[in-house]
Each structure stands twice: as structure tokens, then as C-alpha cells.
Short mmCIF file of C-alpha atoms in Angstrom, two decimals:
data_model
loop_
_atom_site.label_atom_id
_atom_site.label_comp_id
_atom_site.label_asym_id
_atom_site.label_seq_id
_atom_site.Cartn_x
_atom_site.Cartn_y
_atom_site.Cartn_z
CA UNK A 1 -36.65 14.02 -36.84
CA UNK A 2 -36.02 17.69 -37.54
CA UNK A 3 -32.59 18.73 -38.82
CA UNK A 4 -30.64 21.97 -38.64
CA UNK A 5 -31.70 22.60 -42.26
CA UNK A 6 -35.34 22.44 -41.19
CA UNK A 7 -34.66 24.97 -38.44
CA UNK A 8 -32.94 27.35 -40.86
CA UNK A 9 -35.77 27.01 -43.41
CA UNK A 10 -38.51 27.69 -40.84
CA UNK A 11 -36.67 30.64 -39.33
CA UNK A 12 -35.90 32.08 -42.75
CA UNK A 13 -32.16 32.24 -42.15
CA UNK A 14 -29.08 30.66 -43.64
CA UNK A 15 -27.72 27.34 -42.45
CA UNK A 16 -24.61 29.02 -41.01
CA UNK A 17 -26.73 31.41 -38.94
CA UNK A 18 -28.82 28.59 -37.52
CA UNK A 19 -25.64 26.66 -36.72
CA UNK A 20 -24.21 29.63 -34.82
CA UNK A 21 -27.32 29.82 -32.67
CA UNK A 22 -27.23 26.09 -31.88
CA UNK A 23 -23.52 26.06 -31.10
CA UNK A 24 -23.57 29.33 -29.18
CA UNK A 25 -20.53 30.50 -31.14
CA UNK A 26 -20.42 33.53 -33.37
CA UNK A 27 -22.46 36.73 -33.52
CA UNK A 28 -26.20 36.72 -34.25
CA UNK A 29 -28.59 39.67 -34.01
CA UNK A 30 -31.15 39.56 -31.17
CA UNK A 31 -34.06 39.42 -33.63
CA UNK A 32 -32.53 36.52 -35.54
CA UNK A 33 -31.75 34.71 -32.30
CA UNK A 34 -35.44 34.92 -31.32
CA UNK A 35 -36.57 33.56 -34.71
CA UNK A 36 -34.15 30.62 -34.68
CA UNK A 37 -34.98 29.65 -31.10
CA UNK A 38 -38.68 29.80 -31.91
CA UNK A 39 -38.11 27.47 -34.87
CA UNK A 40 -36.13 25.09 -32.63
CA UNK A 41 -38.96 25.00 -30.12
CA UNK A 42 -41.65 24.56 -32.77
CA UNK A 43 -39.82 21.68 -34.46
CA UNK A 44 -38.64 20.10 -31.23
CA UNK A 45 -35.14 20.12 -32.67
CA UNK A 46 -32.38 18.39 -30.73
CA UNK A 47 -28.97 18.15 -32.40
CA UNK A 48 -27.47 14.66 -32.51
CA UNK A 49 -24.19 14.00 -30.78
CA UNK A 50 -22.41 13.98 -34.13
CA UNK A 51 -24.03 17.28 -35.08
CA UNK A 52 -23.11 18.89 -31.75
CA UNK A 53 -19.53 17.72 -32.24
CA UNK A 54 -19.37 19.26 -35.72
CA UNK A 55 -20.94 22.50 -34.55
CA UNK A 56 -18.89 23.00 -31.40
CA UNK A 57 -15.67 21.19 -32.28
CA UNK A 58 -16.00 19.20 -29.03
CA UNK A 59 -17.46 15.76 -28.44
CA UNK A 60 -17.98 16.44 -24.69
CA UNK A 61 -16.56 12.94 -24.14
CA UNK A 62 -13.44 11.96 -22.22
CA UNK A 63 -11.79 8.60 -22.82
CA UNK A 64 -10.53 6.52 -19.90
CA UNK A 65 -8.26 3.48 -20.10
CA UNK A 66 -7.87 1.03 -17.20
CA UNK A 67 -6.35 -2.47 -17.30
CA UNK A 68 -9.36 -4.37 -15.91
CA UNK A 69 -13.04 -3.59 -15.37
CA UNK A 70 -13.41 -5.45 -12.09
CA UNK A 71 -12.35 -5.56 -8.47
CA UNK A 72 -12.38 -3.08 -5.62
CA UNK A 73 -9.56 -0.86 -6.87
CA UNK A 74 -10.46 0.42 -10.35
CA UNK A 75 -14.23 0.57 -9.88
CA UNK A 76 -14.14 3.36 -7.24
CA UNK A 77 -11.66 5.31 -9.39
CA UNK A 78 -14.01 5.08 -12.38
CA UNK A 79 -16.83 6.34 -10.16
CA UNK A 80 -14.73 9.34 -9.11
CA UNK A 81 -13.90 10.15 -12.74
CA UNK A 82 -17.52 9.78 -13.86
CA UNK A 83 -18.79 11.99 -11.01
CA UNK A 84 -16.30 14.73 -11.89
CA UNK A 85 -17.13 14.58 -15.60
CA UNK A 86 -20.91 14.49 -15.11
CA UNK A 87 -20.68 17.54 -12.85
CA UNK A 88 -18.97 19.33 -15.74
CA UNK A 89 -21.60 18.21 -18.27
CA UNK A 90 -19.31 15.60 -19.83
CA UNK A 91 -19.44 11.86 -20.44
CA UNK A 92 -16.94 9.04 -20.03
CA UNK A 93 -15.95 6.43 -22.59
CA UNK A 94 -14.08 3.49 -21.04
CA UNK A 95 -11.66 1.03 -22.62
CA UNK A 96 -9.96 -1.74 -20.70
CA UNK A 97 -7.53 -4.58 -21.28
CA UNK A 98 -9.01 -7.32 -23.45
CA UNK A 99 -7.93 -9.42 -26.38
CA UNK A 100 -5.28 -11.95 -27.21
CA UNK A 101 -2.16 -9.81 -26.78
CA UNK A 102 -0.24 -9.11 -23.60
CA UNK A 103 -1.01 -6.27 -21.20
CA UNK A 104 1.08 -3.75 -23.13
CA UNK A 105 -0.54 -4.56 -26.48
CA UNK A 106 -3.98 -4.43 -24.87
CA UNK A 107 -3.21 -0.97 -23.50
CA UNK A 108 -2.04 0.26 -26.92
CA UNK A 109 -5.22 -1.08 -28.55
CA UNK A 110 -7.38 0.50 -25.84
CA UNK A 111 -5.70 3.87 -26.28
CA UNK A 112 -6.12 3.63 -30.05
CA UNK A 113 -9.81 2.82 -29.61
CA UNK A 114 -10.35 5.96 -27.50
CA UNK A 115 -8.51 8.17 -29.99
CA UNK A 116 -10.67 6.81 -32.83
CA UNK A 117 -13.85 7.54 -30.86
CA UNK A 118 -13.10 11.26 -31.11
CA UNK A 119 -12.77 11.89 -27.37
CA UNK A 120 -11.76 15.43 -26.43
CA UNK A 121 -9.17 14.17 -23.95
CA UNK A 122 -7.80 10.99 -22.43
CA UNK A 123 -7.19 9.64 -18.93
CA UNK A 124 -4.71 6.79 -18.86
CA UNK A 125 -4.18 4.51 -15.84
CA UNK A 126 -1.78 1.68 -16.57
CA UNK A 127 1.82 0.85 -15.67
CA UNK A 128 2.71 -1.20 -18.74
CA UNK A 129 3.07 1.41 -21.49
CA UNK A 130 6.48 2.76 -22.53
CA UNK A 131 7.39 6.24 -23.78
CA UNK A 132 7.41 5.08 -27.42
CA UNK A 133 3.86 3.74 -27.11
CA UNK A 134 2.52 7.27 -26.87
CA UNK A 135 3.09 7.58 -30.62
CA UNK A 136 -0.33 6.00 -31.17
CA UNK A 137 -1.74 9.41 -30.21
CA UNK A 138 -0.53 10.73 -33.57
CA UNK A 139 1.36 13.90 -34.53
CA UNK A 140 -1.31 16.13 -32.96
CA UNK A 141 -2.19 14.23 -29.79
CA UNK A 142 -5.32 14.84 -27.79
CA UNK A 143 -4.89 16.36 -24.32
CA UNK A 144 -4.09 13.56 -21.88
CA UNK A 145 -3.32 12.95 -18.23
CA UNK A 146 -1.74 9.84 -16.75
CA UNK A 147 -2.70 8.48 -13.32
CA UNK A 148 -0.34 6.46 -11.10
CA UNK A 149 2.44 6.36 -13.68
CA UNK A 150 5.15 8.70 -14.95
CA UNK A 151 6.43 9.50 -18.42
CA UNK A 152 9.45 11.80 -18.72
CA UNK A 153 8.17 13.24 -21.99
CA UNK A 154 4.88 14.45 -20.47
CA UNK A 155 5.83 14.78 -16.79
CA UNK A 156 3.50 17.76 -16.29
CA UNK A 157 0.54 15.58 -17.28
CA UNK A 158 1.32 12.77 -14.82
CA UNK A 159 -0.36 12.46 -11.43
CA UNK A 160 1.02 9.96 -8.94
CA UNK A 161 0.97 9.08 -5.25
CA UNK A 162 4.02 8.49 -3.05
CA UNK A 163 4.43 4.71 -3.04
CA UNK A 164 7.82 4.92 -1.35
CA UNK A 165 6.23 6.67 1.59
CA UNK A 166 3.38 4.15 1.55
CA UNK A 167 5.78 1.22 1.83
CA UNK A 168 7.73 2.94 4.58
CA UNK A 169 4.55 3.62 6.57
CA UNK A 170 3.49 -0.03 6.27
CA UNK A 171 6.84 -1.22 7.66
CA UNK A 172 6.95 1.41 10.40
CA UNK A 173 3.42 0.50 11.52
CA UNK A 174 4.34 -3.17 11.95
CA UNK A 175 7.58 -2.28 13.72
CA UNK A 176 5.79 0.10 16.08
CA UNK A 177 3.45 -2.78 16.98
CA UNK A 178 6.39 -4.98 17.89
CA UNK A 179 6.40 -7.22 14.80
CA UNK A 180 9.70 -8.56 13.52
CA UNK A 181 8.72 -11.91 12.03
CA UNK A 182 6.88 -10.53 9.02
CA UNK A 183 5.58 -12.22 5.87
CA UNK A 184 5.53 -10.18 2.66
CA UNK A 185 3.06 -10.71 -0.19
CA UNK A 186 4.12 -8.47 -3.06
CA UNK A 187 2.48 -7.73 -6.36
CA UNK A 188 4.03 -8.30 -9.81
CA UNK A 189 7.70 -7.31 -10.00
CA UNK A 190 7.01 -5.84 -13.46
CA UNK A 191 4.88 -3.01 -12.04
CA UNK A 192 6.83 0.10 -10.96
CA UNK A 193 4.39 1.15 -8.24
CA UNK A 194 4.60 -2.29 -6.63
CA UNK A 195 8.40 -2.21 -6.78
CA UNK A 196 8.46 1.24 -5.15
CA UNK A 197 6.28 0.26 -2.19
CA UNK A 198 7.93 -3.12 -1.59
CA UNK A 199 11.47 -1.73 -1.85
CA UNK A 200 10.68 1.05 0.62
CA UNK A 201 9.05 -1.51 2.94
CA UNK A 202 12.21 -3.61 2.96
CA UNK A 203 14.50 -0.60 3.40
CA UNK A 204 12.61 0.45 6.53
CA UNK A 205 12.77 -3.07 7.96
CA UNK A 206 16.50 -3.29 7.18
CA UNK A 207 17.09 -0.01 9.01
CA UNK A 208 15.43 -1.63 12.04
CA UNK A 209 17.87 -4.54 11.93
CA UNK A 210 15.66 -7.10 10.16
CA UNK A 211 17.30 -9.36 7.57
CA UNK A 212 14.84 -8.96 4.68
CA UNK A 213 16.75 -11.54 2.65
CA UNK A 214 15.69 -14.18 5.15
CA UNK A 215 12.06 -13.07 5.56
CA UNK A 216 9.20 -15.14 4.15
CA UNK A 217 8.13 -13.48 0.90
CA UNK A 218 6.13 -14.40 -2.19
CA UNK A 219 5.09 -12.60 -5.39
CA UNK A 220 1.43 -12.72 -6.41
CA UNK A 221 -0.86 -10.96 -8.89
CA UNK A 222 -2.76 -8.34 -6.80
CA UNK A 223 -5.89 -10.55 -6.77
CA UNK A 224 -7.86 -12.03 -3.84
CA UNK A 225 -6.94 -15.48 -5.15
CA UNK A 226 -3.28 -14.48 -4.93
CA UNK A 227 -3.70 -13.45 -1.29
CA UNK A 228 -5.52 -16.69 -0.50
CA UNK A 229 -2.77 -18.83 -2.03
CA UNK A 230 -0.06 -16.79 -0.30
CA UNK A 231 -1.63 -17.30 3.11
CA UNK A 232 -2.03 -21.01 2.37
CA UNK A 233 1.61 -21.30 1.34
CA UNK A 234 2.74 -19.52 4.49
CA UNK A 235 0.76 -21.88 6.73
CA UNK A 236 1.94 -24.97 4.85
CA UNK A 237 5.56 -23.80 5.07
CA UNK A 238 5.45 -24.02 8.85
CA UNK A 239 7.14 -20.61 9.11
CA UNK A 240 6.07 -18.70 12.20
CA UNK A 241 5.20 -15.07 11.43
CA UNK A 242 3.35 -12.63 13.65
CA UNK A 243 2.27 -10.32 10.81
CA UNK A 244 1.68 -10.27 7.05
CA UNK A 245 1.94 -7.25 4.75
CA UNK A 246 -0.02 -7.58 1.51
CA UNK A 247 0.91 -5.03 -1.16
CA UNK A 248 -2.74 -4.31 -1.94
CA UNK A 249 -6.11 -4.71 -0.23
CA UNK A 250 -7.44 -7.34 -2.61
CA UNK A 251 -4.65 -9.74 -1.70
CA UNK A 252 -5.16 -8.89 1.96
CA UNK A 253 -8.86 -9.79 1.62
CA UNK A 254 -7.91 -13.15 0.14
CA UNK A 255 -5.44 -13.80 2.96
CA UNK A 256 -8.04 -12.94 5.62
CA UNK A 257 -10.48 -15.33 3.99
CA UNK A 258 -7.98 -18.19 4.00
CA UNK A 259 -6.95 -17.61 7.61
CA UNK A 260 -10.62 -17.65 8.66
CA UNK A 261 -11.27 -20.92 6.84
CA UNK A 262 -8.11 -22.46 8.30
CA UNK A 263 -9.17 -21.52 11.84
CA UNK A 264 -6.32 -19.02 12.28
CA UNK A 265 -7.51 -16.02 14.23
CA UNK A 266 -6.64 -12.53 12.96
CA UNK A 267 -5.13 -10.59 14.68
CA UNK A 268 -4.80 -13.01 17.65
CA UNK A 269 -2.42 -15.39 15.87
CA UNK A 270 -1.29 -13.22 12.95
CA UNK A 271 -1.86 -9.59 12.06
CA UNK A 272 -2.63 -8.61 8.47
CA UNK A 273 -2.27 -5.19 6.88
CA UNK A 274 -3.04 -4.11 3.33
CA UNK A 275 -2.31 -1.21 1.01
CA UNK A 276 -4.66 1.24 -0.81
CA UNK A 277 -7.54 1.58 1.71
CA UNK A 278 -10.19 0.65 -0.84
CA UNK A 279 -13.84 0.94 0.29
CA UNK A 280 -14.07 -2.81 0.93
CA UNK A 281 -11.29 -2.68 3.56
CA UNK A 282 -13.71 -1.19 6.09
CA UNK A 283 -16.08 -4.14 5.71
CA UNK A 284 -13.74 -7.15 5.70
CA UNK A 285 -13.76 -9.56 8.62
CA UNK A 286 -11.94 -8.45 10.64
CA UNK A 287 -11.87 -4.89 9.35
CA UNK A 288 -8.59 -4.36 7.53
CA UNK A 289 -5.79 -2.09 8.70
CA UNK A 290 -4.26 -0.63 5.56
CA UNK A 291 -2.08 2.13 4.16
CA UNK A 292 -4.40 4.88 2.98
CA UNK A 293 -3.29 6.00 -0.46
CA UNK A 294 -4.88 9.27 -1.67
CA UNK A 295 -6.41 7.85 -4.83
CA UNK A 296 -9.41 10.19 -4.70
CA UNK A 297 -7.28 13.31 -4.47
CA UNK A 298 -4.93 12.13 -7.23
CA UNK A 299 -7.83 11.27 -9.54
CA UNK A 300 -9.81 14.46 -8.94
CA UNK A 301 -6.76 16.64 -9.61
CA UNK A 302 -5.88 14.66 -12.72
CA UNK A 303 -9.41 15.18 -14.07
CA UNK A 304 -9.27 18.90 -13.26
CA UNK A 305 -5.97 19.26 -15.11
CA UNK A 306 -7.40 17.48 -18.16
CA UNK A 307 -10.52 19.67 -18.22
CA UNK A 308 -8.30 22.75 -18.04
CA UNK A 309 -6.37 21.49 -21.05
CA UNK A 310 -9.45 20.47 -23.05
CA UNK A 311 -11.84 23.32 -22.35
CA UNK A 312 -9.66 26.25 -21.23
CA UNK A 313 -10.96 26.08 -17.67
CA UNK A 314 -9.18 27.36 -14.57
CA UNK A 315 -9.84 24.58 -12.08
CA UNK A 316 -7.34 24.43 -9.18
CA UNK A 317 -4.82 21.59 -9.42
CA UNK A 318 -2.51 20.26 -6.71
CA UNK A 319 0.02 17.42 -6.77
CA UNK A 320 0.92 16.66 -3.16
CA UNK A 321 -1.44 14.34 -1.30
CA UNK A 322 -1.10 12.87 2.21
CA UNK A 323 -0.32 9.18 2.74
CA UNK A 324 -1.52 7.81 6.09
CA UNK A 325 -2.23 4.57 7.95
CA UNK A 326 -5.80 3.52 8.66
CA UNK A 327 -5.81 1.35 11.78
CA UNK A 328 -8.61 -1.18 12.12
CA UNK A 329 -9.16 -4.58 13.74
CA UNK A 330 -6.77 -6.76 11.70
CA UNK A 331 -3.66 -5.40 13.45
CA UNK A 332 -2.56 -6.00 17.05
CA UNK A 333 0.68 -5.72 18.97
CA UNK A 334 2.93 -8.78 18.68
CA UNK A 335 2.45 -11.18 21.57
CA UNK A 336 -0.18 -9.09 23.32
CA UNK A 337 -3.46 -10.56 22.07
#
């Protein structure tokens, strides 16, 4: 395989001159440029990734950390990031939670892995890291943006969606459909975005005169299995509810599956709504009504901001994204089906 030294030797120029032609940086006379390019073509020279990094100072790689590499939530977000990076001629390196430590330690190790890979910038999507954990980036940290989480120390690099509004919309939708006996399936209490949506949900119900302290509620883990077990527990409790709010779509999918197996008709006997509006929500049975969170808009703007920081681009960046309700077949008015 030809090297940059071979190119310089064949073109009759110094190694630095050949490097400037390959990297596109620095001044080279037109005649020299022609000679070096001819040598590149004759030798079939293609610089390795390591060589391109040394020549340009950029790896053209962006590191992404997510907690898990599965499910219907993170996979579409990774696809959005990859599409944006590929369109800009960049590549994605992904790290995700794995190992023997807890979620926080896994996130620290994943972030360290991406830094050591020489990525030009980092995209971080996890709720478990603390401000002090950012020290793993070193004294001269790489450009970074954070999705769906907020750090006071780098607030301008954080991109989030309005979970308080999302929770309020979920409650208001059920109230507007006449539901007052409502079951709540929340996610982990340790996750700030879950706390925000669930708290706002309860506040809206309280304002409507519902005693949220007496409502049927259970905490699960954002998984389909968690939704399945929550629906099973509700049925076995004998508590009569006309609607269930699941704090994400994966738990809602699990709940729908259990109700179908148990012979409980949705929405005829109980309505179910989710949260996120992931692509799978449109194809559940019945099709899931869910709070539409603007994950695409948040992710695309976060990527644009990072590329501006890494490569001195001028891509437009916005931070306010609409939160809406997507109404489908899993929701009906209380007592009218």
C-alpha cells in the first residue's frame, strides 16, 4: 500500500508539501499541486484514517453515549444522529452501558472510552451522570452536547424537551375524555425526566379535584415487561380504573399486550395512553395514543450545535420544540364505548 512518502518521492516534492496537498491545508503552487495529484492517482494512494487524522487534526468521528442499545426509544435517536452525521461526511462511534458497575459507573466508562478513541466531539444521552463526572473529559475537554439532561456548568450545550408540559398534556387529555379513575405506571424515581412528567401529571389531576394520593400507582423500569407486570398487578388488585397512563411507550406496549391476553378490551374496558410517540406506537394493537415528544427536533438541533462547535460551521440551532398529543385507537371517552 502506497504511503505519503511514496507520493512525495514520485512527485519530487518534500513530505510536508505532499501532506499539505492531501490535507487541503496550506499553500501549494498550482504546478506542484498538479504533480502531487498525479502521483496520488498513479499510486492509487488513499490515506488511512490515522493518517487523515494526523494531517487534518480531525478524526471526522463523533462519539455517542446511550444507556442501552435496544428498544424502541434509543434506536430511532441513533438513526437520527447517524443520518445527520453521514450527511456531513462524518461517522458515529457508539458506547453504551455495559459492565459490572452501576448505571453511573457504566456511563463514566463509556464516556472515557469515547474520549480515548479520539472523537472530535461527543453526544451524551443519559440521566445518571453528575456535574463532577464531567471531569473525565480532562482539562481540555472535547466539544460536547447533552441530550435530555441538564448540567448547570454547561447549560448552553444541553438540549432538552419539556417533560412538565408532556405530563400536563397527558393528564389533560384523560380529563378531557372524562376519566377520573386513572392508574399511573411511572418510570424509575431516580430519573429526573420521569419525575418531571409524573409530577406534572399529578399536579394537573390535583387541580381537577382528583386525590392523587389515593390513585392506583406503581413504579416500573420503562420496559415492556414492566408495563406487562403493572397491568397484571392492576387487574389482580381488583381496582376499577377507566384509564392507564404509562410514562413511556414501551411500558404502554407491555400493558396493551397483557390486557389483550387477559381478554380485557382496550379502549372498551380501559383506555391506555403512553409517552414519547416512538415509531412503534403507530403499529401497536390497538394503535397507541401517546404524548408526542419532539425527540427528532431536539436531537437534530443538538447535532447541529455540536458540528458548529467542532468544525466552525454555522448551522441554525433552535431550542424550543412543540409537545403535542397524538390521538389513536387506545383512548376513548369514559363510559361511552
